[in-house]
PDB file of C-alpha atoms in Angstrom:
ATOM      1  CA  GLY A   1      -8.742  -8.836  11.767  1.00 69.00           C
ATOM      2  CA  GLN A   2      -6.744  -9.508   8.666  1.00 76.00           C
ATOM      3  CA  SER A   3      -3.284 -10.982   8.188  1.00 88.00           C
ATOM      4  CA  LEU A   4      -1.361 -12.018   5.103  1.00 94.00           C
ATOM      5  CA  GLU A   5       1.693 -14.195   4.646  1.00 96.00           C
ATOM      6  CA  GLN A   6       4.046 -14.193   1.696  1.00 97.00           C
ATOM      7  CA  PRO A   7       7.674 -15.269   1.258  1.00 97.00           C
ATOM      8  CA  SER A   8      10.201 -12.589   2.136  1.00 95.00           C
ATOM      9  CA  GLU A   9      12.327 -13.088  -0.951  1.00 96.00           C
ATOM     10  CA  VAL A  10      12.466 -14.986  -4.226  1.00 97.00           C
ATOM     11  CA  THR A  11      15.263 -15.235  -6.773  1.00 97.00           C
ATOM     12  CA  ALA A  12      14.872 -16.205 -10.417  1.00 97.00           C
ATOM     13  CA  VAL A  13      16.735 -15.840 -13.693  1.00 97.00           C
ATOM     14  CA  GLU A  14      15.879 -13.661 -16.636  1.00 97.00           C
ATOM     15  CA  GLY A  15      13.339 -15.289 -18.948  1.00 97.00           C
ATOM     16  CA  ALA A  16      12.062 -17.678 -16.308  1.00 97.00           C
ATOM     17  CA  ILE A  17       8.653 -17.898 -14.617  1.00 97.00           C
ATOM     18  CA  VAL A  18       8.204 -17.147 -10.931  1.00 98.00           C
ATOM     19  CA  GLN A  19       5.241 -17.547  -8.600  1.00 98.00           C
ATOM     20  CA  ILE A  20       4.768 -15.481  -5.446  1.00 98.00           C
ATOM     21  CA  ASN A  21       2.288 -16.997  -3.027  1.00 98.00           C
ATOM     22  CA  CYS A  22       0.048 -15.262  -0.538  1.00 98.00           C
ATOM     23  CA  THR A  23      -2.134 -16.781   2.149  1.00 97.00           C
ATOM     24  CA  TYR A  24      -4.553 -14.659   4.094  1.00 94.00           C
ATOM     25  CA  GLN A  25      -6.815 -14.684   7.105  1.00 90.00           C
ATOM     26  CA  THR A  26      -9.701 -12.262   7.075  1.00 83.00           C
ATOM     27  CA  SER A  27     -12.924 -11.729   8.957  1.00 78.00           C
ATOM     28  CA  GLY A  28     -14.599 -10.873   5.652  1.00 78.00           C
ATOM     29  CA  PHE A  29     -13.161 -11.200   2.168  1.00 80.00           C
ATOM     30  CA  TYR A  30     -13.459  -8.471  -0.444  1.00 82.00           C
ATOM     31  CA  GLY A  31     -10.795  -9.381  -2.939  1.00 87.00           C
ATOM     32  CA  LEU A  32      -7.044  -9.857  -3.192  1.00 92.00           C
ATOM     33  CA  SER A  33      -4.825  -7.241  -4.831  1.00 93.00           C
ATOM     34  CA  TRP A  34      -1.192  -7.171  -5.862  1.00 96.00           C
ATOM     35  CA  TYR A  35       1.163  -4.187  -5.906  1.00 96.00           C
ATOM     36  CA  GLN A  36       4.693  -3.697  -7.167  1.00 97.00           C
ATOM     37  CA  GLN A  37       7.215  -1.367  -5.545  1.00 96.00           C
ATOM     38  CA  HIS A  38      10.642  -0.500  -6.921  1.00 95.00           C
ATOM     39  CA  ASP A  39      13.331   0.591  -4.454  1.00 89.00           C
ATOM     40  CA  GLY A  40      11.037   2.345  -1.972  1.00 79.00           C
ATOM     41  CA  GLY A  41       9.169   4.258  -4.659  1.00 91.00           C
ATOM     42  CA  ALA A  42       5.431   4.491  -5.179  1.00 94.00           C
ATOM     43  CA  PRO A  43       3.698   1.106  -5.064  1.00 94.00           C
ATOM     44  CA  THR A  44       1.767   0.500  -8.281  1.00 94.00           C
ATOM     45  CA  PHE A  45      -1.377  -1.551  -8.655  1.00 92.00           C
ATOM     46  CA  LEU A  46      -0.913  -4.759 -10.655  1.00 94.00           C
ATOM     47  CA  SER A  47      -4.063  -6.839 -10.362  1.00 92.00           C
ATOM     48  CA  TYR A  48      -7.188  -7.646  -8.416  1.00 91.00           C
ATOM     49  CA  ASN A  49      -9.097 -10.896  -7.906  1.00 92.00           C
ATOM     50  CA  ALA A  50     -12.542 -10.903  -6.381  1.00 88.00           C
ATOM     51  CA  LEU A  51     -13.563 -14.341  -7.621  1.00 91.00           C
ATOM     52  CA  ASP A  52     -11.781 -17.675  -7.905  1.00 95.00           C
ATOM     53  CA  GLY A  53      -9.628 -18.186 -10.936  1.00 96.00           C
ATOM     54  CA  LEU A  54      -6.916 -16.624 -12.985  1.00 96.00           C
ATOM     55  CA  GLU A  55      -6.693 -13.019 -14.147  1.00 93.00           C
ATOM     56  CA  GLU A  56      -4.148 -12.301 -16.860  1.00 93.00           C
ATOM     57  CA  THR A  57      -2.585  -8.967 -17.698  1.00 88.00           C
ATOM     58  CA  GLY A  58       0.260  -9.312 -20.141  1.00 92.00           C
ATOM     59  CA  ARG A  59       3.196 -11.126 -18.554  1.00 96.00           C
ATOM     60  CA  PHE A  60       1.549 -11.002 -15.137  1.00 96.00           C
ATOM     61  CA  SER A  61      -1.254 -13.264 -13.928  1.00 96.00           C
ATOM     62  CA  SER A  62      -2.929 -13.501 -10.566  1.00 97.00           C
ATOM     63  CA  PHE A  63      -4.822 -16.431  -9.150  1.00 97.00           C
ATOM     64  CA  LEU A  64      -7.268 -16.741  -6.282  1.00 96.00           C
ATOM     65  CA  SER A  65      -8.775 -19.665  -4.392  1.00 96.00           C
ATOM     66  CA  ARG A  66     -11.205 -18.363  -1.799  1.00 93.00           C
ATOM     67  CA  SER A  67     -11.805 -21.808  -0.325  1.00 93.00           C
ATOM     68  CA  ASP A  68      -8.074 -22.110   0.409  1.00 94.00           C
ATOM     69  CA  SER A  69      -7.617 -18.433   1.386  1.00 93.00           C
ATOM     70  CA  TYR A  70      -4.764 -18.435  -1.069  1.00 95.00           C
ATOM     71  CA  GLY A  71      -3.595 -16.538  -4.069  1.00 97.00           C
ATOM     72  CA  TYR A  72      -0.506 -16.093  -6.140  1.00 98.00           C
ATOM     73  CA  LEU A  73       1.087 -13.728  -8.596  1.00 98.00           C
ATOM     74  CA  LEU A  74       2.711 -15.331 -11.628  1.00 98.00           C
ATOM     75  CA  LEU A  75       5.339 -13.454 -13.565  1.00 97.00           C
ATOM     76  CA  GLN A  76       6.374 -14.861 -16.921  1.00 97.00           C
ATOM     77  CA  GLU A  77       9.302 -14.069 -19.198  1.00 97.00           C
ATOM     78  CA  LEU A  78      11.075 -12.373 -16.343  1.00 98.00           C
ATOM     79  CA  GLN A  79      12.999  -9.219 -17.114  1.00 97.00           C
ATOM     80  CA  MET A  80      15.618  -7.443 -15.039  1.00 97.00           C
ATOM     81  CA  LYS A  81      13.190  -4.569 -14.507  1.00 97.00           C
ATOM     82  CA  ASP A  82      10.855  -6.964 -12.663  1.00 98.00           C
ATOM     83  CA  SER A  83      13.272  -6.898  -9.721  1.00 98.00           C
ATOM     84  CA  ALA A  84      11.130  -5.222  -7.088  1.00 97.00           C
ATOM     85  CA  SER A  85       9.047  -5.886  -4.006  1.00 96.00           C
ATOM     86  CA  TYR A  86       5.606  -7.390  -4.513  1.00 97.00           C
ATOM     87  CA  PHE A  87       2.815  -7.005  -1.981  1.00 97.00           C
ATOM     88  CA  CYS A  88      -0.471  -8.813  -1.705  1.00 96.00           C
ATOM     89  CA  ALA A  89      -3.298  -6.938  -0.016  1.00 93.00           C
ATOM     90  CA  VAL A  90      -6.865  -7.486   1.124  1.00 90.00           C
ATOM     91  CA  ARG A  91      -9.574  -4.923   1.680  1.00 82.00           C
ATOM     92  CA  ASP A  92     -11.261  -4.865   5.050  1.00 72.00           C
ATOM     93  CA  ARG A  93     -14.721  -4.106   3.740  1.00 68.00           C
ATOM     94  CA  GLY A  94     -16.660  -4.080   0.502  1.00 54.00           C
ATOM     95  CA  ASN A  95     -17.436  -1.481  -2.095  1.00 50.00           C
ATOM     96  CA  GLN A  96     -18.457   1.062   0.520  1.00 51.00           C
ATOM     97  CA  GLY A  97     -14.798   1.774   0.958  1.00 58.00           C
ATOM     98  CA  GLY A  98     -12.240   0.462   3.354  1.00 72.00           C
ATOM     99  CA  LYS A  99      -8.546   0.284   3.818  1.00 82.00           C
ATOM    100  CA  LEU A 100      -6.161  -2.201   2.254  1.00 87.00           C
ATOM    101  CA  ILE A 101      -4.144  -4.414   4.552  1.00 89.00           C
ATOM    102  CA  PHE A 102      -0.800  -5.350   3.017  1.00 93.00           C
ATOM    103  CA  GLY A 103       1.447  -8.337   3.436  1.00 94.00           C
ATOM    104  CA  GLN A 104       5.081  -7.771   4.378  1.00 94.00           C
ATOM    105  CA  GLY A 105       6.169  -8.010   0.767  1.00 96.00           C
ATOM    106  CA  THR A 106       8.257 -10.378  -1.328  1.00 97.00           C
ATOM    107  CA  GLU A 107      11.517  -9.067  -2.708  1.00 96.00           C
ATOM    108  CA  LEU A 108      12.076 -10.509  -6.173  1.00 98.00           C
ATOM    109  CA  SER A 109      15.599 -10.547  -7.529  1.00 97.00           C
ATOM    110  CA  VAL A 110      15.985 -11.322 -11.217  1.00 98.00           C
ATOM    111  CA  LYS A 111      19.472 -12.500 -12.166  1.00 96.00           C
ATOM    112  CA  PRO A 112      20.967 -12.443 -15.677  1.00 95.00           C
TER     113      PRO A 112
ATOM    114  CA  GLU B   1      -4.033  13.509 -15.499  1.00 64.00           C
ATOM    115  CA  ALA B   2      -1.848  14.390 -12.525  1.00 75.00           C
ATOM    116  CA  GLY B   3      -1.148  11.563 -10.127  1.00 91.00           C
ATOM    117  CA  VAL B   4      -1.054  11.647  -6.352  1.00 96.00           C
ATOM    118  CA  THR B   5       1.428  14.261  -5.242  1.00 97.00           C
ATOM    119  CA  GLN B   6       3.164  14.390  -1.889  1.00 98.00           C
ATOM    120  CA  SER B   7       5.319  17.050  -0.328  1.00 98.00           C
ATOM    121  CA  PRO B   8       7.950  17.410   0.798  1.00 98.00           C
ATOM    122  CA  THR B   9       9.953  14.600  -0.791  1.00 97.00           C
ATOM    123  CA  HIS B  10      12.365  14.491   2.099  1.00 97.00           C
ATOM    124  CA  LEU B  11      12.095  15.868   5.621  1.00 98.00           C
ATOM    125  CA  ILE B  12      14.649  15.868   8.388  1.00 98.00           C
ATOM    126  CA  LYS B  13      13.489  16.653  11.902  1.00 98.00           C
ATOM    127  CA  THR B  14      14.883  16.509  15.386  1.00 98.00           C
ATOM    128  CA  ARG B  15      13.442  14.220  18.022  1.00 98.00           C
ATOM    129  CA  GLY B  16      10.571  15.957  19.807  1.00 98.00           C
ATOM    130  CA  GLN B  17       9.689  18.233  16.901  1.00 98.00           C
ATOM    131  CA  GLN B  18       6.548  18.094  14.788  1.00 98.00           C
ATOM    132  CA  ALA B  19       6.319  17.070  11.138  1.00 98.00           C
ATOM    133  CA  THR B  20       3.630  17.955   8.611  1.00 98.00           C
ATOM    134  CA  LEU B  21       3.266  15.949   5.438  1.00 98.00           C
ATOM    135  CA  ARG B  22       0.934  16.832   2.587  1.00 98.00           C
ATOM    136  CA  CYS B  23      -0.917  14.881  -0.075  1.00 98.00           C
ATOM    137  CA  SER B  24      -2.998  15.863  -3.088  1.00 97.00           C
ATOM    138  CA  PRO B  25      -5.142  13.042  -4.475  1.00 96.00           C
ATOM    139  CA  ILE B  26      -6.042  12.374  -8.054  1.00 93.00           C
ATOM    140  CA  SER B  27      -8.812  14.682  -9.223  1.00 91.00           C
ATOM    141  CA  GLY B  28     -12.160  13.091  -8.453  1.00 87.00           C
ATOM    142  CA  HIS B  29     -10.844  10.763  -5.768  1.00 89.00           C
ATOM    143  CA  THR B  30     -12.485  11.416  -2.437  1.00 90.00           C
ATOM    144  CA  SER B  31     -10.638   8.879  -0.284  1.00 90.00           C
ATOM    145  CA  VAL B  32      -7.110   9.416   0.982  1.00 94.00           C
ATOM    146  CA  TYR B  33      -5.094   6.789   2.836  1.00 94.00           C
ATOM    147  CA  TRP B  34      -1.834   7.197   4.730  1.00 97.00           C
ATOM    148  CA  TYR B  35       0.664   4.390   5.246  1.00 97.00           C
ATOM    149  CA  GLN B  36       3.983   4.147   7.044  1.00 97.00           C
ATOM    150  CA  GLN B  37       6.729   2.024   5.553  1.00 96.00           C
ATOM    151  CA  ALA B  38       9.790   1.578   7.722  1.00 93.00           C
ATOM    152  CA  LEU B  39      12.972   0.588   5.902  1.00 84.00           C
ATOM    153  CA  GLY B  40      12.663  -2.856   4.376  1.00 77.00           C
ATOM    154  CA  LEU B  41       9.241  -3.477   5.853  1.00 81.00           C
ATOM    155  CA  GLY B  42       5.671  -3.614   4.652  1.00 89.00           C
ATOM    156  CA  LEU B  43       3.052  -0.897   4.509  1.00 94.00           C
ATOM    157  CA  GLN B  44       1.408  -0.210   7.842  1.00 95.00           C
ATOM    158  CA  PHE B  45      -1.997   1.478   7.664  1.00 94.00           C
ATOM    159  CA  LEU B  46      -2.147   4.828   9.463  1.00 96.00           C
ATOM    160  CA  LEU B  47      -5.286   6.760   8.534  1.00 95.00           C
ATOM    161  CA  TRP B  48      -8.164   6.834   6.055  1.00 92.00           C
ATOM    162  CA  TYR B  49     -10.056  10.020   5.190  1.00 93.00           C
ATOM    163  CA  ASP B  50     -13.102  10.303   3.005  1.00 90.00           C
ATOM    164  CA  GLU B  51     -15.315  13.304   2.320  1.00 89.00           C
ATOM    165  CA  GLY B  52     -13.468  15.268   4.978  1.00 92.00           C
ATOM    166  CA  GLU B  53     -14.021  12.726   7.733  1.00 92.00           C
ATOM    167  CA  GLU B  54     -11.623  10.331   9.422  1.00 93.00           C
ATOM    168  CA  ARG B  55     -13.059   6.887   8.644  1.00 89.00           C
ATOM    169  CA  ASN B  56     -10.504   4.621  10.239  1.00 89.00           C
ATOM    170  CA  ARG B  57      -7.112   4.708  11.901  1.00 91.00           C
ATOM    171  CA  GLY B  58      -4.479   2.073  12.372  1.00 91.00           C
ATOM    172  CA  ASN B  59      -2.694   0.983  15.502  1.00 92.00           C
ATOM    173  CA  PHE B  60      -0.638   4.150  15.971  1.00 96.00           C
ATOM    174  CA  PRO B  61      -0.458   6.518  18.936  1.00 97.00           C
ATOM    175  CA  PRO B  62      -2.574   9.711  18.996  1.00 97.00           C
ATOM    176  CA  ARG B  63       0.443  11.843  18.137  1.00 98.00           C
ATOM    177  CA  PHE B  64      -0.190  10.687  14.579  1.00 98.00           C
ATOM    178  CA  SER B  65      -3.097  12.735  13.311  1.00 97.00           C
ATOM    179  CA  GLY B  66      -4.337  14.392  10.178  1.00 97.00           C
ATOM    180  CA  ARG B  67      -7.152  15.967   8.308  1.00 97.00           C
ATOM    181  CA  GLN B  68      -8.739  16.189   4.895  1.00 97.00           C
ATOM    182  CA  PHE B  69      -9.607  19.520   3.347  1.00 97.00           C
ATOM    183  CA  PRO B  70     -12.688  20.414   1.246  1.00 96.00           C
ATOM    184  CA  ASN B  71     -10.639  19.920  -1.942  1.00 95.00           C
ATOM    185  CA  TYR B  72      -9.848  16.372  -0.692  1.00 95.00           C
ATOM    186  CA  SER B  73      -6.166  17.061  -0.149  1.00 97.00           C
ATOM    187  CA  SER B  74      -4.850  15.794   3.140  1.00 98.00           C
ATOM    188  CA  GLU B  75      -2.283  16.517   5.770  1.00 98.00           C
ATOM    189  CA  LEU B  76      -0.564  14.104   8.159  1.00 98.00           C
ATOM    190  CA  ASN B  77       0.856  15.503  11.375  1.00 98.00           C
ATOM    191  CA  VAL B  78       3.273  13.676  13.600  1.00 98.00           C
ATOM    192  CA  ASN B  79       3.892  15.298  16.978  1.00 98.00           C
ATOM    193  CA  ALA B  80       6.672  14.661  19.481  1.00 98.00           C
ATOM    194  CA  LEU B  81       8.768  12.877  16.894  1.00 98.00           C
ATOM    195  CA  GLU B  82      10.662   9.765  17.940  1.00 98.00           C
ATOM    196  CA  LEU B  83      13.614   8.137  16.202  1.00 97.00           C
ATOM    197  CA  GLU B  84      11.456   5.146  15.225  1.00 96.00           C
ATOM    198  CA  ASP B  85       9.142   7.443  13.261  1.00 97.00           C
ATOM    199  CA  SER B  86      11.822   7.558  10.572  1.00 97.00           C
ATOM    200  CA  ALA B  87      10.157   5.958   7.573  1.00 97.00           C
ATOM    201  CA  LEU B  88       8.664   6.487   4.145  1.00 97.00           C
ATOM    202  CA  TYR B  89       5.159   7.891   4.475  1.00 98.00           C
ATOM    203  CA  LEU B  90       2.955   7.005   1.555  1.00 97.00           C
ATOM    204  CA  CYS B  91      -0.331   8.562   0.594  1.00 97.00           C
ATOM    205  CA  ALA B  92      -2.806   6.865  -1.711  1.00 95.00           C
ATOM    206  CA  SER B  93      -6.138   7.891  -3.153  1.00 93.00           C
ATOM    207  CA  SER B  94      -9.083   6.009  -4.585  1.00 86.00           C
ATOM    208  CA  LEU B  95     -12.681   6.466  -5.517  1.00 77.00           C
ATOM    209  CA  ARG B  96     -15.122   5.864  -2.689  1.00 65.00           C
ATOM    210  CA  THR B  97     -16.540   2.965  -4.636  1.00 59.00           C
ATOM    211  CA  GLY B  98     -15.528   1.181  -7.801  1.00 53.00           C
ATOM    212  CA  PRO B  99     -12.170  -0.308  -8.775  1.00 50.00           C
ATOM    213  CA  GLN B 100     -10.155  -1.764  -5.983  1.00 62.00           C
ATOM    214  CA  GLY B 101      -6.850  -0.206  -6.907  1.00 79.00           C
ATOM    215  CA  TYR B 102      -5.152   2.537  -5.008  1.00 89.00           C
ATOM    216  CA  THR B 103      -2.943   5.126  -6.678  1.00 92.00           C
ATOM    217  CA  PHE B 104       0.047   5.916  -4.503  1.00 95.00           C
ATOM    218  CA  GLY B 105       2.197   8.987  -4.344  1.00 96.00           C
ATOM    219  CA  SER B 106       5.977   8.712  -4.255  1.00 96.00           C
ATOM    220  CA  GLY B 107       6.054   9.342  -0.548  1.00 97.00           C
ATOM    221  CA  THR B 108       7.783  11.576   1.948  1.00 98.00           C
ATOM    222  CA  ARG B 109      10.981  10.214   3.446  1.00 97.00           C
ATOM    223  CA  LEU B 110      10.992  11.378   7.065  1.00 98.00           C
ATOM    224  CA  THR B 111      14.233  11.142   9.003  1.00 98.00           C
ATOM    225  CA  VAL B 112      14.251  11.862  12.717  1.00 98.00           C
ATOM    226  CA  VAL B 113      17.649  12.591  14.222  1.00 97.00           C
TER     227      VAL B 113
END
């Protein structure tokens, strides 16, 4: 089966950089994804890492180390609107489809 | 392009009743996934439909069921509602293959009283 662990909450100040870590255990690995959810709304896809290394999309970056079963989401130049829950997720099979298994989420609070 | 749409937005039911939730995927997406999110918790996988077939189900009792129609829209049915079924039910769609991202709907907030 699959399981993911991430911190339950993180607090940071506006303009700062924050890193949200995710460790996973999977029977087969098909990539690590990150989603953002504001106040119980629709989760939105942020990034996906299939291979080791850093993927950058604007202020957000995501990193993966398959040998360590570890990844993180890096948010730079934090803004108040970044206050949200962030979920890491792994797919349970490859490109033939398969469900995403989500972590319990990290609630990020950005303070002025 | 229209996103994933879910209806109703809110639903209040009495314990023991049945609830029906609906989801329309993005045009061209053949896979539909249902998740339950209890207040303050993560997303728990419920069901996955693709091409009209149930492909996988999560660790939920049989009173949670659903189907996918020929137009790829989907319906989630919850029978014999219990208080602990109160949650946000999220539907997501994706292509059968290709990018790894799901597109989620805004959910149906089900309250069982």
